[in-house]
PDB file of N, CA and C in Angstrom:
ATOM      1  N   UNK A1348     224.210 107.128 186.436  1.00  0.00           N
ATOM      2  CA  UNK A1348     223.057 107.985 186.222  1.00  0.00           C
ATOM      3  C   UNK A1348     222.004 107.213 185.417  1.00  0.00           C
ATOM      4  N   UNK A1349     220.775 107.272 185.853  1.00  0.00           N
ATOM      5  CA  UNK A1349     219.684 106.592 185.156  1.00  0.00           C
ATOM      6  C   UNK A1349     219.243 107.397 183.938  1.00  0.00           C
ATOM      7  N   UNK A1350     218.895 106.690 182.891  1.00  0.00           N
ATOM      8  CA  UNK A1350     218.353 107.358 181.704  1.00  0.00           C
ATOM      9  C   UNK A1350     216.913 107.780 181.974  1.00  0.00           C
ATOM     10  N   UNK A1351     216.394 108.636 181.120  1.00  0.00           N
ATOM     11  CA  UNK A1351     215.002 109.079 181.256  1.00  0.00           C
ATOM     12  C   UNK A1351     214.048 107.878 181.200  1.00  0.00           C
ATOM     13  N   UNK A1352     214.329 106.911 180.325  1.00  0.00           N
ATOM     14  CA  UNK A1352     213.482 105.725 180.224  1.00  0.00           C
ATOM     15  C   UNK A1352     213.522 104.911 181.510  1.00  0.00           C
ATOM     16  N   UNK A1353     214.706 104.778 182.099  1.00  0.00           N
ATOM     17  CA  UNK A1353     214.823 104.029 183.354  1.00  0.00           C
ATOM     18  C   UNK A1353     214.070 104.735 184.479  1.00  0.00           C
ATOM     19  N   UNK A1354     214.190 106.067 184.526  1.00  0.00           N
ATOM     20  CA  UNK A1354     213.470 106.832 185.549  1.00  0.00           C
ATOM     21  C   UNK A1354     211.966 106.703 185.356  1.00  0.00           C
ATOM     22  N   UNK A1355     211.513 106.772 184.103  1.00  0.00           N
ATOM     23  CA  UNK A1355     210.082 106.642 183.824  1.00  0.00           C
ATOM     24  C   UNK A1355     209.585 105.279 184.269  1.00  0.00           C
ATOM     25  N   UNK A1356     210.339 104.236 183.970  1.00  0.00           N
ATOM     26  CA  UNK A1356     209.953 102.888 184.382  1.00  0.00           C
ATOM     27  C   UNK A1356     209.877 102.797 185.906  1.00  0.00           C
ATOM     28  N   UNK A1357     210.881 103.373 186.571  1.00  0.00           N
ATOM     29  CA  UNK A1357     210.904 103.356 188.027  1.00  0.00           C
ATOM     30  C   UNK A1357     209.699 104.091 188.595  1.00  0.00           C
ATOM     31  N   UNK A1358     209.413 105.278 188.083  1.00  0.00           N
ATOM     32  CA  UNK A1358     208.274 106.046 188.569  1.00  0.00           C
ATOM     33  C   UNK A1358     206.961 105.317 188.313  1.00  0.00           C
ATOM     34  N   UNK A1359     206.850 104.695 187.147  1.00  0.00           N
ATOM     35  CA  UNK A1359     205.630 103.955 186.830  1.00  0.00           C
ATOM     36  C   UNK A1359     205.450 102.792 187.797  1.00  0.00           C
ATOM     37  N   UNK A1360     206.522 102.094 188.092  1.00  0.00           N
ATOM     38  CA  UNK A1360     206.445 100.974 189.040  1.00  0.00           C
ATOM     39  C   UNK A1360     206.066 101.449 190.429  1.00  0.00           C
ATOM     40  N   UNK A1361     206.590 102.592 190.833  1.00  0.00           N
ATOM     41  CA  UNK A1361     206.316 103.104 192.169  1.00  0.00           C
ATOM     42  C   UNK A1361     204.914 103.673 192.309  1.00  0.00           C
ATOM     43  N   UNK A1362     204.181 103.781 191.232  1.00  0.00           N
ATOM     44  CA  UNK A1362     202.838 104.334 191.322  1.00  0.00           C
ATOM     45  C   UNK A1362     201.855 103.373 191.967  1.00  0.00           C
ATOM     46  N   UNK A1363     202.353 102.271 192.442  1.00  0.00           N
ATOM     47  CA  UNK A1363     201.514 101.362 193.214  1.00  0.00           C
ATOM     48  C   UNK A1363     201.225 101.951 194.592  1.00  0.00           C
ATOM     49  N   UNK A1364     201.632 103.197 194.816  1.00  0.00           N
ATOM     50  CA  UNK A1364     201.403 103.864 196.092  1.00  0.00           C
ATOM     51  C   UNK A1364     199.932 103.818 196.491  1.00  0.00           C
ATOM     52  N   UNK A1365     199.021 103.926 195.545  1.00  0.00           N
ATOM     53  CA  UNK A1365     197.588 103.883 195.856  1.00  0.00           C
ATOM     54  C   UNK A1365     197.236 102.551 196.526  1.00  0.00           C
ATOM     55  N   UNK A1366     198.038 101.538 196.239  1.00  0.00           N
ATOM     56  CA  UNK A1366     197.789 100.207 196.794  1.00  0.00           C
ATOM     57  C   UNK A1366     198.692  99.922 198.002  1.00  0.00           C
ATOM     58  N   UNK A1367     199.948 100.366 197.927  1.00  0.00           N
ATOM     59  CA  UNK A1367     200.925 100.039 198.959  1.00  0.00           C
ATOM     60  C   UNK A1367     200.934 101.025 200.120  1.00  0.00           C
ATOM     61  N   UNK A1368     200.430 102.236 199.902  1.00  0.00           N
ATOM     62  CA  UNK A1368     200.393 103.235 200.965  1.00  0.00           C
ATOM     63  C   UNK A1368     201.781 103.603 201.482  1.00  0.00           C
ATOM     64  N   UNK A1369     202.668 104.007 200.576  1.00  0.00           N
ATOM     65  CA  UNK A1369     204.046 104.303 200.955  1.00  0.00           C
ATOM     66  C   UNK A1369     204.163 105.528 201.861  1.00  0.00           C
ATOM     67  N   UNK A1370     203.242 106.452 201.772  1.00  0.00           N
ATOM     68  CA  UNK A1370     203.202 107.578 202.697  1.00  0.00           C
ATOM     69  C   UNK A1370     204.036 108.777 202.292  1.00  0.00           C
ATOM     70  N   UNK A1371     203.738 109.896 202.934  1.00  0.00           N
ATOM     71  CA  UNK A1371     204.365 111.172 202.609  1.00  0.00           C
ATOM     72  C   UNK A1371     205.867 111.164 202.870  1.00  0.00           C
ATOM     73  N   UNK A1372     206.315 110.573 203.978  1.00  0.00           N
ATOM     74  CA  UNK A1372     207.753 110.580 204.290  1.00  0.00           C
ATOM     75  C   UNK A1372     208.545 109.817 203.230  1.00  0.00           C
ATOM     76  N   UNK A1373     207.994 108.714 202.724  1.00  0.00           N
ATOM     77  CA  UNK A1373     208.667 107.983 201.649  1.00  0.00           C
ATOM     78  C   UNK A1373     208.806 108.868 200.423  1.00  0.00           C
ATOM     79  N   UNK A1374     207.693 109.496 200.010  1.00  0.00           N
ATOM     80  CA  UNK A1374     207.721 110.311 198.793  1.00  0.00           C
ATOM     81  C   UNK A1374     208.577 111.552 198.949  1.00  0.00           C
ATOM     82  N   UNK A1375     208.618 112.142 200.125  1.00  0.00           N
ATOM     83  CA  UNK A1375     209.502 113.286 200.362  1.00  0.00           C
ATOM     84  C   UNK A1375     210.964 112.879 200.175  1.00  0.00           C
ATOM     85  N   UNK A1376     211.344 111.734 200.749  1.00  0.00           N
ATOM     86  CA  UNK A1376     212.706 111.230 200.588  1.00  0.00           C
ATOM     87  C   UNK A1376     213.006 110.850 199.150  1.00  0.00           C
ATOM     88  N   UNK A1377     212.067 110.179 198.519  1.00  0.00           N
ATOM     89  CA  UNK A1377     212.255 109.741 197.134  1.00  0.00           C
ATOM     90  C   UNK A1377     212.450 110.933 196.209  1.00  0.00           C
ATOM     91  N   UNK A1378     211.564 111.931 196.324  1.00  0.00           N
ATOM     92  CA  UNK A1378     211.657 113.073 195.410  1.00  0.00           C
ATOM     93  C   UNK A1378     212.821 114.004 195.755  1.00  0.00           C
ATOM     94  N   UNK A1379     213.399 113.866 196.951  1.00  0.00           N
ATOM     95  CA  UNK A1379     214.616 114.634 197.234  1.00  0.00           C
ATOM     96  C   UNK A1379     215.795 114.060 196.447  1.00  0.00           C
ATOM     97  N   UNK A1380     215.728 112.772 196.110  1.00  0.00           N
ATOM     98  CA  UNK A1380     216.769 112.124 195.305  1.00  0.00           C
ATOM     99  C   UNK A1380     216.456 112.163 193.813  1.00  0.00           C
ATOM    100  N   UNK A1381     215.207 111.928 193.479  1.00  0.00           N
ATOM    101  CA  UNK A1381     214.768 111.918 192.082  1.00  0.00           C
ATOM    102  C   UNK A1381     213.539 112.813 191.987  1.00  0.00           C
ATOM    103  N   UNK A1382     213.745 114.095 191.641  1.00  0.00           N
ATOM    104  CA  UNK A1382     212.620 115.031 191.594  1.00  0.00           C
ATOM    105  C   UNK A1382     211.592 114.646 190.513  1.00  0.00           C
ATOM    106  N   UNK A1383     210.356 115.020 190.772  1.00  0.00           N
ATOM    107  CA  UNK A1383     209.303 114.826 189.773  1.00  0.00           C
ATOM    108  C   UNK A1383     209.575 115.776 188.612  1.00  0.00           C
ATOM    109  N   UNK A1384     209.502 115.260 187.405  1.00  0.00           N
ATOM    110  CA  UNK A1384     209.734 116.134 186.268  1.00  0.00           C
ATOM    111  C   UNK A1384     208.444 116.839 185.848  1.00  0.00           C
ATOM    112  N   UNK A1385     208.597 117.779 184.937  1.00  0.00           N
ATOM    113  CA  UNK A1385     207.455 118.561 184.474  1.00  0.00           C
ATOM    114  C   UNK A1385     206.379 117.621 183.906  1.00  0.00           C
ATOM    115  N   UNK A1386     205.177 117.831 184.320  1.00  0.00           N
ATOM    116  CA  UNK A1386     204.064 117.036 183.820  1.00  0.00           C
ATOM    117  C   UNK A1386     203.790 115.764 184.602  1.00  0.00           C
ATOM    118  N   UNK A1387     204.610 115.469 185.614  1.00  0.00           N
ATOM    119  CA  UNK A1387     204.415 114.235 186.375  1.00  0.00           C
ATOM    120  C   UNK A1387     203.010 114.158 186.956  1.00  0.00           C
ATOM    121  N   UNK A1388     202.572 115.236 187.585  1.00  0.00           N
ATOM    122  CA  UNK A1388     201.244 115.216 188.219  1.00  0.00           C
ATOM    123  C   UNK A1388     200.129 115.050 187.192  1.00  0.00           C
ATOM    124  N   UNK A1389     200.364 115.504 185.953  1.00  0.00           N
ATOM    125  CA  UNK A1389     199.384 115.270 184.888  1.00  0.00           C
ATOM    126  C   UNK A1389     199.355 113.800 184.475  1.00  0.00           C
ATOM    127  N   UNK A1390     200.517 113.143 184.526  1.00  0.00           N
ATOM    128  CA  UNK A1390     200.602 111.735 184.112  1.00  0.00           C
ATOM    129  C   UNK A1390     200.231 110.762 185.221  1.00  0.00           C
ATOM    130  N   UNK A1391     200.338 111.177 186.474  1.00  0.00           N
ATOM    131  CA  UNK A1391     200.110 110.269 187.605  1.00  0.00           C
ATOM    132  C   UNK A1391     198.785 109.516 187.518  1.00  0.00           C
ATOM    133  N   UNK A1392     197.662 110.183 187.186  1.00  0.00           N
ATOM    134  CA  UNK A1392     196.411 109.419 187.079  1.00  0.00           C
ATOM    135  C   UNK A1392     196.476 108.308 186.025  1.00  0.00           C
ATOM    136  N   UNK A1393     197.234 108.550 184.964  1.00  0.00           N
ATOM    137  CA  UNK A1393     197.382 107.523 183.935  1.00  0.00           C
ATOM    138  C   UNK A1393     198.203 106.348 184.463  1.00  0.00           C
ATOM    139  N   UNK A1394     199.269 106.644 185.220  1.00  0.00           N
ATOM    140  CA  UNK A1394     200.052 105.574 185.848  1.00  0.00           C
ATOM    141  C   UNK A1394     199.169 104.758 186.797  1.00  0.00           C
ATOM    142  N   UNK A1395     198.398 105.458 187.622  1.00  0.00           N
ATOM    143  CA  UNK A1395     197.507 104.772 188.561  1.00  0.00           C
ATOM    144  C   UNK A1395     196.492 103.903 187.818  1.00  0.00           C
ATOM    145  N   UNK A1396     195.952 104.453 186.744  1.00  0.00           N
ATOM    146  CA  UNK A1396     194.955 103.731 185.949  1.00  0.00           C
ATOM    147  C   UNK A1396     195.535 102.427 185.397  1.00  0.00           C
ATOM    148  N   UNK A1397     196.767 102.493 184.921  1.00  0.00           N
ATOM    149  CA  UNK A1397     197.420 101.293 184.385  1.00  0.00           C
ATOM    150  C   UNK A1397     197.402 100.165 185.423  1.00  0.00           C
ATOM    151  N   UNK A1398     197.827 100.481 186.632  1.00  0.00           N
ATOM    152  CA  UNK A1398     197.890  99.453 187.672  1.00  0.00           C
ATOM    153  C   UNK A1398     196.490  99.005 188.100  1.00  0.00           C
ATOM    154  N   UNK A1399     195.543  99.913 188.116  1.00  0.00           N
ATOM    155  CA  UNK A1399     194.174  99.536 188.484  1.00  0.00           C
ATOM    156  C   UNK A1399     193.543  98.639 187.425  1.00  0.00           C
ATOM    157  N   UNK A1400     193.817  98.923 186.158  1.00  0.00           N
ATOM    158  CA  UNK A1400     193.321  98.032 185.104  1.00  0.00           C
ATOM    159  C   UNK A1400     193.968  96.653 185.208  1.00  0.00           C
ATOM    160  N   UNK A1401     195.244  96.627 185.531  1.00  0.00           N
ATOM    161  CA  UNK A1401     195.922  95.354 185.717  1.00  0.00           C
ATOM    162  C   UNK A1401     195.302  94.579 186.879  1.00  0.00           C
ATOM    163  N   UNK A1402     195.028  95.266 187.988  1.00  0.00           N
ATOM    164  CA  UNK A1402     194.383  94.603 189.128  1.00  0.00           C
ATOM    165  C   UNK A1402     192.974  94.118 188.765  1.00  0.00           C
ATOM    166  N   UNK A1403     192.251  94.918 188.001  1.00  0.00           N
ATOM    167  CA  UNK A1403     190.920  94.486 187.564  1.00  0.00           C
ATOM    168  C   UNK A1403     191.032  93.208 186.735  1.00  0.00           C
ATOM    169  N   UNK A1404     192.010  93.173 185.841  1.00  0.00           N
ATOM    170  CA  UNK A1404     192.213  91.996 185.002  1.00  0.00           C
ATOM    171  C   UNK A1404     192.539  90.762 185.855  1.00  0.00           C
ATOM    172  N   UNK A1405     193.310  90.960 186.899  1.00  0.00           N
ATOM    173  CA  UNK A1405     193.718  89.837 187.753  1.00  0.00           C
ATOM    174  C   UNK A1405     192.665  89.439 188.785  1.00  0.00           C
ATOM    175  N   UNK A1406     192.015  90.447 189.392  1.00  0.00           N
ATOM    176  CA  UNK A1406     191.176  90.181 190.557  1.00  0.00           C
ATOM    177  C   UNK A1406     189.708  90.565 190.401  1.00  0.00           C
ATOM    178  N   UNK A1407     189.388  91.342 189.351  1.00  0.00           N
ATOM    179  CA  UNK A1407     188.016  91.812 189.175  1.00  0.00           C
ATOM    180  C   UNK A1407     187.666  92.880 190.199  1.00  0.00           C
ATOM    181  N   UNK A1408     186.402  93.011 190.473  1.00  0.00           N
ATOM    182  CA  UNK A1408     185.953  93.917 191.527  1.00  0.00           C
ATOM    183  C   UNK A1408     185.958  95.385 191.171  1.00  0.00           C
ATOM    184  N   UNK A1409     186.117  96.209 192.195  1.00  0.00           N
ATOM    185  CA  UNK A1409     185.943  97.651 192.082  1.00  0.00           C
ATOM    186  C   UNK A1409     187.066  98.399 191.395  1.00  0.00           C
ATOM    187  N   UNK A1410     188.132  97.723 191.024  1.00  0.00           N
ATOM    188  CA  UNK A1410     189.244  98.416 190.383  1.00  0.00           C
ATOM    189  C   UNK A1410     188.811  99.117 189.100  1.00  0.00           C
ATOM    190  N   UNK A1411     187.845  98.569 188.405  1.00  0.00           N
ATOM    191  CA  UNK A1411     187.424  99.154 187.129  1.00  0.00           C
ATOM    192  C   UNK A1411     186.820 100.543 187.345  1.00  0.00           C
ATOM    193  N   UNK A1412     186.100 100.738 188.433  1.00  0.00           N
ATOM    194  CA  UNK A1412     185.507 102.045 188.703  1.00  0.00           C
ATOM    195  C   UNK A1412     186.566 103.115 188.935  1.00  0.00           C
ATOM    196  N   UNK A1413     187.606 102.767 189.663  1.00  0.00           N
ATOM    197  CA  UNK A1413     188.705 103.712 189.891  1.00  0.00           C
ATOM    198  C   UNK A1413     189.426 104.032 188.591  1.00  0.00           C
ATOM    199  N   UNK A1414     189.698 103.017 187.801  1.00  0.00           N
ATOM    200  CA  UNK A1414     190.377 103.234 186.519  1.00  0.00           C
ATOM    201  C   UNK A1414     189.521 104.109 185.606  1.00  0.00           C
ATOM    202  N   UNK A1415     188.243 103.833 185.548  1.00  0.00           N
ATOM    203  CA  UNK A1415     187.332 104.628 184.716  1.00  0.00           C
ATOM    204  C   UNK A1415     187.322 106.087 185.177  1.00  0.00           C
ATOM    205  N   UNK A1416     187.292 106.310 186.481  1.00  0.00           N
ATOM    206  CA  UNK A1416     187.317 107.663 187.016  1.00  0.00           C
ATOM    207  C   UNK A1416     188.571 108.419 186.603  1.00  0.00           C
ATOM    208  N   UNK A1417     189.727 107.754 186.668  1.00  0.00           N
ATOM    209  CA  UNK A1417     190.977 108.387 186.242  1.00  0.00           C
ATOM    210  C   UNK A1417     190.924 108.749 184.756  1.00  0.00           C
ATOM    211  N   UNK A1418     190.418 107.835 183.939  1.00  0.00           N
ATOM    212  CA  UNK A1418     190.361 108.100 182.502  1.00  0.00           C
ATOM    213  C   UNK A1418     189.382 109.222 182.177  1.00  0.00           C
ATOM    214  N   UNK A1419     188.252 109.256 182.863  1.00  0.00           N
ATOM    215  CA  UNK A1419     187.280 110.319 182.620  1.00  0.00           C
ATOM    216  C   UNK A1419     187.850 111.677 183.029  1.00  0.00           C
ATOM    217  N   UNK A1420     188.549 111.745 184.171  1.00  0.00           N
ATOM    218  CA  UNK A1420     189.165 113.002 184.594  1.00  0.00           C
ATOM    219  C   UNK A1420     190.269 113.427 183.642  1.00  0.00           C
ATOM    220  N   UNK A1421     191.042 112.466 183.175  1.00  0.00           N
ATOM    221  CA  UNK A1421     192.100 112.776 182.220  1.00  0.00           C
ATOM    222  C   UNK A1421     191.513 113.319 180.921  1.00  0.00           C
ATOM    223  N   UNK A1422     190.420 112.725 180.462  1.00  0.00           N
ATOM    224  CA  UNK A1422     189.764 113.206 179.242  1.00  0.00           C
ATOM    225  C   UNK A1422     189.267 114.646 179.418  1.00  0.00           C
ATOM    226  N   UNK A1423     188.696 114.947 180.575  1.00  0.00           N
ATOM    227  CA  UNK A1423     188.231 116.304 180.844  1.00  0.00           C
ATOM    228  C   UNK A1423     189.382 117.304 180.783  1.00  0.00           C
ATOM    229  N   UNK A1424     190.508 116.935 181.382  1.00  0.00           N
ATOM    230  CA  UNK A1424     191.682 117.821 181.362  1.00  0.00           C
ATOM    231  C   UNK A1424     192.196 118.023 179.932  1.00  0.00           C
ATOM    232  N   UNK A1425     192.256 116.951 179.170  1.00  0.00           N
ATOM    233  CA  UNK A1425     192.725 117.059 177.785  1.00  0.00           C
ATOM    234  C   UNK A1425     191.747 117.880 176.945  1.00  0.00           C
ATOM    235  N   UNK A1426     190.458 117.683 177.145  1.00  0.00           N
ATOM    236  CA  UNK A1426     189.462 118.473 176.416  1.00  0.00           C
ATOM    237  C   UNK A1426     189.591 119.959 176.752  1.00  0.00           C
ATOM    238  N   UNK A1427     189.828 120.273 178.040  1.00  0.00           N
ATOM    239  CA  UNK A1427     189.983 121.654 178.446  1.00  0.00           C
ATOM    240  C   UNK A1427     191.230 122.277 177.833  1.00  0.00           C
ATOM    241  N   UNK A1428     192.332 121.509 177.767  1.00  0.00           N
ATOM    242  CA  UNK A1428     193.546 122.005 177.127  1.00  0.00           C
ATOM    243  C   UNK A1428     193.309 122.274 175.655  1.00  0.00           C
ATOM    244  N   UNK A1429     192.574 121.387 175.006  1.00  0.00           N
ATOM    245  CA  UNK A1429     192.290 121.541 173.576  1.00  0.00           C
ATOM    246  C   UNK A1429     191.446 122.781 173.322  1.00  0.00           C
ATOM    247  N   UNK A1430     190.459 123.032 174.163  1.00  0.00           N
ATOM    248  CA  UNK A1430     189.603 124.208 174.011  1.00  0.00           C
ATOM    249  C   UNK A1430     190.383 125.493 174.242  1.00  0.00           C
ATOM    250  N   UNK A1431     191.392 125.430 175.120  1.00  0.00           N
ATOM    251  CA  UNK A1431     192.171 126.630 175.458  1.00  0.00           C
ATOM    252  C   UNK A1431     193.100 127.044 174.312  1.00  0.00           C
ATOM    253  N   UNK A1432     193.332 126.165 173.369  1.00  0.00           N
ATOM    254  CA  UNK A1432     194.228 126.488 172.245  1.00  0.00           C
ATOM    255  C   UNK A1432     193.636 127.488 171.312  1.00  0.00           C
TER     256      UNK A1432
END
């Protein structure tokens, strides 16, 4: 059985889907074995941003715009949660 840290690492690594295009059938099979935990969809943009920033660092180009968009959307969501308190 994988620990929570191992699962998190695995999920973070697999977030290259935006680049690799693994497709719906892959993710359906994957999540039938390892379900998404609570909050995964909230964290996904942050995982994607990490890889996009890494690609920007390595290759330059348009990756920075995608990463910035993820961070701006994440900030909006966090601000809305804070206001709702």
